[in-house]
Coordinates of C-alpha atoms and ligand atoms in Angstrom, one line a residue:
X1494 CA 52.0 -46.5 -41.6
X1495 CA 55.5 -44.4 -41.6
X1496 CA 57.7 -46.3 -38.8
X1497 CA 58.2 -43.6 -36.5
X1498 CA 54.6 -42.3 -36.3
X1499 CA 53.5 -46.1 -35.3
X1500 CA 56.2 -46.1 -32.3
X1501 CA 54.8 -42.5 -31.4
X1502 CA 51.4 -43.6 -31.3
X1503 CA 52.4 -47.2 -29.5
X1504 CA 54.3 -45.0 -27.0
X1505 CA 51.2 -42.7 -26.2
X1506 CA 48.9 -45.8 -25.7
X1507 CA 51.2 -47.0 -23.5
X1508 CA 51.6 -43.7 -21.4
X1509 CA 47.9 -43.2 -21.5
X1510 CA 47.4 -46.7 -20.2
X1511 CA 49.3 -46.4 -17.3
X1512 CA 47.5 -42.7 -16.1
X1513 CA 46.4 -43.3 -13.5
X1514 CA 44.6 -40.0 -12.7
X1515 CA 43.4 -36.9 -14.5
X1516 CA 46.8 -35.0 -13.6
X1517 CA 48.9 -38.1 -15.4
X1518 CA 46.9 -38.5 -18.2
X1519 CA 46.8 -34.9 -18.7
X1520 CA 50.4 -34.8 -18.8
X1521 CA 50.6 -37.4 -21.2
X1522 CA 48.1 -35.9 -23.5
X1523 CA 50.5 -32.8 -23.5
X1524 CA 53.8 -35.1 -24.1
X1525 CA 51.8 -36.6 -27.1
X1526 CA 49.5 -33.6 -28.5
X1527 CA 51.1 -30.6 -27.3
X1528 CA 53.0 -28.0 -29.2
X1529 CA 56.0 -29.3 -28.6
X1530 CA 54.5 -32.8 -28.2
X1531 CA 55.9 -36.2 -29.9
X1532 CA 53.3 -36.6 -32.1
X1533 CA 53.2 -32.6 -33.6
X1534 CA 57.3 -32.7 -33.5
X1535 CA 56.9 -35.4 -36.0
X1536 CA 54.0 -34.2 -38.0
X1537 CA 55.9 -30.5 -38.7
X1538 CA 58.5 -33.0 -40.5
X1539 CA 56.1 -33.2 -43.3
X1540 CA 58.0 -30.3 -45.1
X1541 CA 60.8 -32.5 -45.6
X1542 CA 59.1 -35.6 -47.1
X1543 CA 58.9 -36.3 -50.6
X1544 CA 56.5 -34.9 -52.9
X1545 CA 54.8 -38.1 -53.5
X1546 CA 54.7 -39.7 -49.7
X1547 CA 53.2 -36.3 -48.2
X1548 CA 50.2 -38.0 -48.6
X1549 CA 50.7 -41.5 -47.2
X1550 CA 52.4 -39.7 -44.3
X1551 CA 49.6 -37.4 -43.6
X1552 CA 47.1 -40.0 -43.5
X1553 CA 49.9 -41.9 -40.7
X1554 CA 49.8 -38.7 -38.9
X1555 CA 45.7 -38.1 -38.7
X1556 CA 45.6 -42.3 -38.1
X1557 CA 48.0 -41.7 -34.8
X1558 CA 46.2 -38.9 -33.7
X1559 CA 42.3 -40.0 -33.8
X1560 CA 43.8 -43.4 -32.5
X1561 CA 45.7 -41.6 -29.3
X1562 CA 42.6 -38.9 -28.9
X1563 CA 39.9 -41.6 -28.5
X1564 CA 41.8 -43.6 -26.2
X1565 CA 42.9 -40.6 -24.0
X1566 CA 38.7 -39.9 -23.8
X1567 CA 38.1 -43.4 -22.4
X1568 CA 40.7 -43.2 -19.9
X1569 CA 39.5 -39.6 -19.4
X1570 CA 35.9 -41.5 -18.5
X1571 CA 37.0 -44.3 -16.7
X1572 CA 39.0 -42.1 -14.1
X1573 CA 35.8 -40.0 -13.9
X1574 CA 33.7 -43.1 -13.0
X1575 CA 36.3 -43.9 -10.5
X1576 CA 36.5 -40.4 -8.8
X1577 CA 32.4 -40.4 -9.1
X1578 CA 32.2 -43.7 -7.5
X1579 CA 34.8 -43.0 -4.8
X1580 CA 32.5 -39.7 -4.0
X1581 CA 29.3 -41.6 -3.5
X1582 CA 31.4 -44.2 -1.3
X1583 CA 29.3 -44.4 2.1
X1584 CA 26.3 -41.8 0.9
X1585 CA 22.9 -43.7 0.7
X1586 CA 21.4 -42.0 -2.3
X1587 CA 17.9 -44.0 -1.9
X1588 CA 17.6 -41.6 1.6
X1589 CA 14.7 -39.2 0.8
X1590 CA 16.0 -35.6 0.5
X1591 CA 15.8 -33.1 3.0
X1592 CA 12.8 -31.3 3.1
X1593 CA 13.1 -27.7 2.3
X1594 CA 11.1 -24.9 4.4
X1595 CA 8.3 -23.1 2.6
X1596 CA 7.5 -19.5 3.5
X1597 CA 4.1 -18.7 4.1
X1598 CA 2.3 -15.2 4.5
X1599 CA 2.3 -13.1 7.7
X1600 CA -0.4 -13.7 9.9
X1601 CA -0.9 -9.8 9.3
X1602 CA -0.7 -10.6 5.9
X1603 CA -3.7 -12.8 5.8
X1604 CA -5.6 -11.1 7.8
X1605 CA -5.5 -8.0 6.2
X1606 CA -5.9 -9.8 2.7
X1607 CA -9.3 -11.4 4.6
X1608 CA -10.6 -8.0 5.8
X1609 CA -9.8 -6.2 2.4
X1610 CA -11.6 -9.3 0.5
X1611 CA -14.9 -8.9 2.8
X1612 CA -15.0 -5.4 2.3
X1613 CA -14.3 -5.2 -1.5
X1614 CA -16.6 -8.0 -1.7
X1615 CA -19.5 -5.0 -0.4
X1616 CA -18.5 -2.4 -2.7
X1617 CA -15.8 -0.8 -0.8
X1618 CA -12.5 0.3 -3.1
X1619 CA -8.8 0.3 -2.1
X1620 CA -7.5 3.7 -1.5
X1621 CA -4.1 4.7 0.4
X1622 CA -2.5 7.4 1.4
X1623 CA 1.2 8.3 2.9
X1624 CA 2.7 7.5 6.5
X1625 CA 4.6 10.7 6.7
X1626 CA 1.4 13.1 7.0
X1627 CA 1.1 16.5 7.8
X1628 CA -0.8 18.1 10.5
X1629 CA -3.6 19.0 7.9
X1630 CA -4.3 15.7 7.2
X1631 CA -4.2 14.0 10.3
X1632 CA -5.1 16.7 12.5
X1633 CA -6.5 19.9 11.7
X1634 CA -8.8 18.8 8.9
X1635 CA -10.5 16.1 11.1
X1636 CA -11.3 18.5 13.4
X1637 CA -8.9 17.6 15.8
X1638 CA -7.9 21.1 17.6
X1639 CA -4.3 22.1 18.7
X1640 CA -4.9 21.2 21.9
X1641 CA -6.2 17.7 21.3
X1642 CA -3.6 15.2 23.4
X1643 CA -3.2 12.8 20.2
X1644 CA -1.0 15.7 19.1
X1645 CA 1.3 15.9 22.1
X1646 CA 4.6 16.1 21.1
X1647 CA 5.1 13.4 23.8
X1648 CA 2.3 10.7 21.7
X1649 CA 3.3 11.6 18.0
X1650 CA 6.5 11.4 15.5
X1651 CA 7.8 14.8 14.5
X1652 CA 9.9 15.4 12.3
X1653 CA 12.0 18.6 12.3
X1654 CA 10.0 19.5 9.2
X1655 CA 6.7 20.1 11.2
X1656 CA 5.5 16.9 8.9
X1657 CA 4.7 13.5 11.2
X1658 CA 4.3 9.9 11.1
X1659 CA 0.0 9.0 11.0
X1660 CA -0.9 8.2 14.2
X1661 CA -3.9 6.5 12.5
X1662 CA -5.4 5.6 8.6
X1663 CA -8.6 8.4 9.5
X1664 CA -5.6 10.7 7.3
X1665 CA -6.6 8.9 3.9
X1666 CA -10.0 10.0 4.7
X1667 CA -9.4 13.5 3.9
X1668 CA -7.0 12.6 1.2
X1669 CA -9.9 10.7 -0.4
X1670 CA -12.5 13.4 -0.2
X1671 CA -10.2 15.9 -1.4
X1672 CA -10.0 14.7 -4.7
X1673 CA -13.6 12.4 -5.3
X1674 CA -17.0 12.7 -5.9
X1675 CA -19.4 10.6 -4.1
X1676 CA -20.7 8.7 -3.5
X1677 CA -17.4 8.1 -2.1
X1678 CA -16.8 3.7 -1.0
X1679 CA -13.0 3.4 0.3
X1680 CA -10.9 1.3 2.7
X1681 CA -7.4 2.0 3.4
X1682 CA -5.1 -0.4 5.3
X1683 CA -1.6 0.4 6.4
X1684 CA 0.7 1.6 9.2
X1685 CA 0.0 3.8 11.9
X1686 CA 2.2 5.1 14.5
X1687 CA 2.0 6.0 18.1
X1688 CA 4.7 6.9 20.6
X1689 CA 3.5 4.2 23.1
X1690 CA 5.3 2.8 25.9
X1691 CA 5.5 -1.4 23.9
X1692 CA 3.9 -3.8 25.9
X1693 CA 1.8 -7.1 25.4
X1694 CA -1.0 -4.9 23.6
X1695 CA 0.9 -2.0 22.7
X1696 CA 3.6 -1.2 20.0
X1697 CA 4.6 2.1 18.3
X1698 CA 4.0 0.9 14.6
X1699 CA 0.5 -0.9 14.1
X1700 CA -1.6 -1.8 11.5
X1701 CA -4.7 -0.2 10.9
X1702 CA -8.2 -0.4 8.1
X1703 CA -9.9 2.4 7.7
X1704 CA -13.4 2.8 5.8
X1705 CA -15.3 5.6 4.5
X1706 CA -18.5 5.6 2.9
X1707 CA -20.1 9.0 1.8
X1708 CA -23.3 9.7 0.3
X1709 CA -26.7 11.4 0.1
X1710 CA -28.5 8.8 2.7
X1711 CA -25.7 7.2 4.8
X1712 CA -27.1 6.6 8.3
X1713 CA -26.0 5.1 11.2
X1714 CA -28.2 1.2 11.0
X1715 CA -26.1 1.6 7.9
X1716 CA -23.2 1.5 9.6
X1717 CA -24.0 -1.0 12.3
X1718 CA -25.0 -3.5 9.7
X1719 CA -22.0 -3.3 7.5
X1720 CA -19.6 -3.5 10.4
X1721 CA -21.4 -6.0 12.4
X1722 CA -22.0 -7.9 9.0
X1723 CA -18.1 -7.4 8.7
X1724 CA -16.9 -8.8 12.3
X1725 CA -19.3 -11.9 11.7
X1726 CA -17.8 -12.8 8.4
X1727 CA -14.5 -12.2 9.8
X1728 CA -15.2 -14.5 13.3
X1729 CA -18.1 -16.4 12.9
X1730 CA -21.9 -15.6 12.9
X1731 CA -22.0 -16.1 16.1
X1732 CA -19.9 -13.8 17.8
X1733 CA -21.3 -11.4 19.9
X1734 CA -20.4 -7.5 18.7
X1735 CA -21.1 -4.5 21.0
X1736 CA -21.1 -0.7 20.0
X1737 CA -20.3 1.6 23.2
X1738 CA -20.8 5.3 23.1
X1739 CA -17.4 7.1 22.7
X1740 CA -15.9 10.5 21.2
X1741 CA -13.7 11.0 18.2
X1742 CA -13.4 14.9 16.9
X1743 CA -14.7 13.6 13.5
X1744 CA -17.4 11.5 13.9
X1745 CA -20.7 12.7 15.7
X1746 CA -22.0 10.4 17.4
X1747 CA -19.0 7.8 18.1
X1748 CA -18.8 4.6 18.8
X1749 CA -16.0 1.9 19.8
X1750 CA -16.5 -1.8 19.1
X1751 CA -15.7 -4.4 21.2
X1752 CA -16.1 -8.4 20.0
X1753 CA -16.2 -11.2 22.7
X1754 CA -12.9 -12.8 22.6
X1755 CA -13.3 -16.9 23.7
X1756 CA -10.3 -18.4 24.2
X1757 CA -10.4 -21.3 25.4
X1758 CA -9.7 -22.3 29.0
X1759 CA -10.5 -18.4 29.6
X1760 CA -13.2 -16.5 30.7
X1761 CA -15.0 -14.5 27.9
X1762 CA -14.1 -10.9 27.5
X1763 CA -14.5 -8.3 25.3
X1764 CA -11.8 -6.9 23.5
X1765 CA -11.9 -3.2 21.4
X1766 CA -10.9 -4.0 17.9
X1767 CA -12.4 -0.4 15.8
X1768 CA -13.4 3.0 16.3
X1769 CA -16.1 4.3 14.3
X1770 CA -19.3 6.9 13.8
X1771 CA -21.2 9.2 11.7
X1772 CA -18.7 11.4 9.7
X1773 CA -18.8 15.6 11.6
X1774 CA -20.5 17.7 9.1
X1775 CA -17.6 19.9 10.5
X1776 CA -14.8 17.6 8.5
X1777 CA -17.2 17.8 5.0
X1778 CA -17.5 21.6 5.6
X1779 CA -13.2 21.9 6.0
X1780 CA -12.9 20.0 2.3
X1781 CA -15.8 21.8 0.6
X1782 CA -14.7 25.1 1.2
X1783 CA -11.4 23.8 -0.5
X1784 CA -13.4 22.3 -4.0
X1785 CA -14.6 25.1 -5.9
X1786 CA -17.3 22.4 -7.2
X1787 CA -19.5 22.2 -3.8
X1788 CA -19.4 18.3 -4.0
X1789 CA -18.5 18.0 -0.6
X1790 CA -21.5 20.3 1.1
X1791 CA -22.5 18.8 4.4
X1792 CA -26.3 20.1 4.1
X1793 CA -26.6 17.1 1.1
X1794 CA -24.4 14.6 2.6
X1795 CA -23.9 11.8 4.9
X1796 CA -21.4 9.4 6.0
X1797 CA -19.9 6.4 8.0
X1798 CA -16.1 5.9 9.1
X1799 CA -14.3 3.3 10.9
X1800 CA -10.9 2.4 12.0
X1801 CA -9.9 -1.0 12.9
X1802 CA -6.8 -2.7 14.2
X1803 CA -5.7 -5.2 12.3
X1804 CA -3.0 -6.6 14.8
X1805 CA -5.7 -7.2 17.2
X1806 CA -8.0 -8.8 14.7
X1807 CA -5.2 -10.9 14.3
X1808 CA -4.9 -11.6 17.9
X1809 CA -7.9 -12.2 18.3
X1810 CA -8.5 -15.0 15.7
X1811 CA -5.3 -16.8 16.8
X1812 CA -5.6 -16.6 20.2
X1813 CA -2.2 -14.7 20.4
X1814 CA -1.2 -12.9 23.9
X1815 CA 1.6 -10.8 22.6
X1816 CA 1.2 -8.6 20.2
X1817 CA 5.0 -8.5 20.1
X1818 CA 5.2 -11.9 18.5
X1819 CA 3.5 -10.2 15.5
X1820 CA 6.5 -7.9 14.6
X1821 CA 10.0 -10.4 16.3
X1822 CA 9.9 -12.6 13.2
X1823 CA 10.2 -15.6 15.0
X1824 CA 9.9 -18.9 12.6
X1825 CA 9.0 -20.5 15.1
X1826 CA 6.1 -18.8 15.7
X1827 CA 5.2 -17.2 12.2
X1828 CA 5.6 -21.2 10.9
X1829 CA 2.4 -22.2 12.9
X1830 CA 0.5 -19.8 10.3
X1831 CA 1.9 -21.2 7.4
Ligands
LIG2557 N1 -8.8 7.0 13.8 C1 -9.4 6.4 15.0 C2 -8.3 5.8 15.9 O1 -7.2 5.6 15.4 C3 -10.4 5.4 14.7 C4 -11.6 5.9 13.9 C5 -11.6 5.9 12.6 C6 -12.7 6.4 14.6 C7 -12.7 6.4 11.9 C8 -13.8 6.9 13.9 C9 -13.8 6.8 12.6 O2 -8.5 5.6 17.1

């Protein structure tokens, strides 16, 4: 090997050797291998040699240069191992890790997903409608007059428009009708709004289901059955389920439903959980005159429509006081559902 290129390369080894960290070995790689390094000063010599020891001295030059790359990768490992080791220094790596915390769906979430499985399960299909209504659709058309007090401008969300926030799901009712032929087999969950004062029961966005069935022979055993077939599915065979006379502009004759609420270490009570009744022929007779193909005409049809609350089914089936809990997004709270 040509002289010089041996004491370059024993020089490196030597340098490399003593690195002690990445910084030092670096800067001997750079003394060594660089552009201006020992090892390349010497090799751009090669013009000058001799025709017939260019080869001899390029195989020096290629020798010195594996020789000093592989040892600068060892070093470059065994002050890696040393960093890696110094790193781990005091960590017990045998501890289990840290459990990570899962999400899990809204208590809304699954009860909405558990009413909207019972119901599809009976035939009823997903329909929906918008939040931001007009009066048409969640007033006038369901026979709700001007004067009714659900359109107070002091109860409902106005927009400068004239257009308004639903103050309940009976809205996708119309929309339904407007556009399909029965018989007609829909439930609609989503938001409704309300300007209410929030308390424990009480909050100005809710969650509602609405249902509509519509056909030649709908009656009202019809809609006691599906409903009270619903509310047992939903609590348990053996809850008790009352229908109490009530009045809403678009169903003749109306009912509320209550369901016995037993919590326990409390007395039984009933709590309201859905509005319902025989759809008005009034509200067929407001969308008929507006299909040119009669499909609506209330002298050949019958129908059912309810409206429940889904925050206070949800109450209801985890025993929860506040309905406020529902929307705060506690994890402390929402994890007990997970
Ligand atoms: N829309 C009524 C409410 O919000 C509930 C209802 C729906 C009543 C359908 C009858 C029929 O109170």
């Amino acid at each position: 090997m040509n002289e010089h290129i041996a004491s370059i390369q024993t020089q490196a080894l030597e340098l490399i050797a003593v690195a002690s960290d990445a910084r030092s070995l670096d800067d001997a790689r750079v003394s060594v291998l660089g552009k201006k390094g020992s090892l390349s000063l010497a090799g751009a010599a090669i013009k000058d040699v001799p025709k017939e020891e260019k080869a001899a001295f390029g195989q020096s030059l290629n020798a010195a240069r594996t020789a000093i790359t592989s040892a600068i990768e060892e070093k470059q490992a065994a002050i890696q191992q040393i960093a890696d080791r110094a790193a781990l220094a005091g960590i017990d790596i045998t501890l289990p890790a840290r459990a990570l915390p899962t999400g899990a769906l809204h208590p809304l979430t699954q009860i909405r997903d558990e009413a909207t499985h019972i119901l599809r399960c009976m035939g009823f299909a997903l329909a929906d409608g918008p939040e931001i209504e007009d009066e048409f659709h969640c007033f006038d058309a369901l026979n709700t007059p001007a004067d009714h007090p659900a359109r107070n401008e002091k109860d409902t969300f106005y927009f400068d428009s004239g257009k308004l926030l639903r103050t309940h799901t009976s809205s996708v009712q119309i929309r339904t009708m407007e556009t399909a032929t029965p018989p007609i087999r829909i439930i609609a969950p989503g938001s409704a709004y309300r300007r209410d004062e929030i308390d424990a029961t009480h909050l100005s966005v809710f969650n509602q289901l609405e249902g509509l069935y519509v056909d030649t022979d709908v009656t009202l055993p019809d809609l006691k059955g599906t409903l009270e077939y619903f509310f047992h599915e939903m609590f348990g065979t053996t809850t008790e389920v009352r229908f109490r006379p009530h009045f809403f502009p678009f169903t003749e004759p109306s009912f509320e439903i209550d369901v016995k609420l037993q919590v326990k270490g409390q007395a039984p009570r009933w709590m309201e959980v859905a509005g319902c009744g025989m759809v008005d022929p009034a509200v067929f007779e407001v969308i008929n005159s507006n299909r040119k193909d009669d499909a609506l005409n209330p002298e050949k049809l019958t129908g059912f429509a309810f409206g429940m609350g889904l925050d206070r089914l949800a109450m209801i089936r985890w025993g929860i006081k506040d309905i406020r809990l529902l929307i705060e997004n506690d994890t402390r709270f929402l994890s007990q559902f997970a």
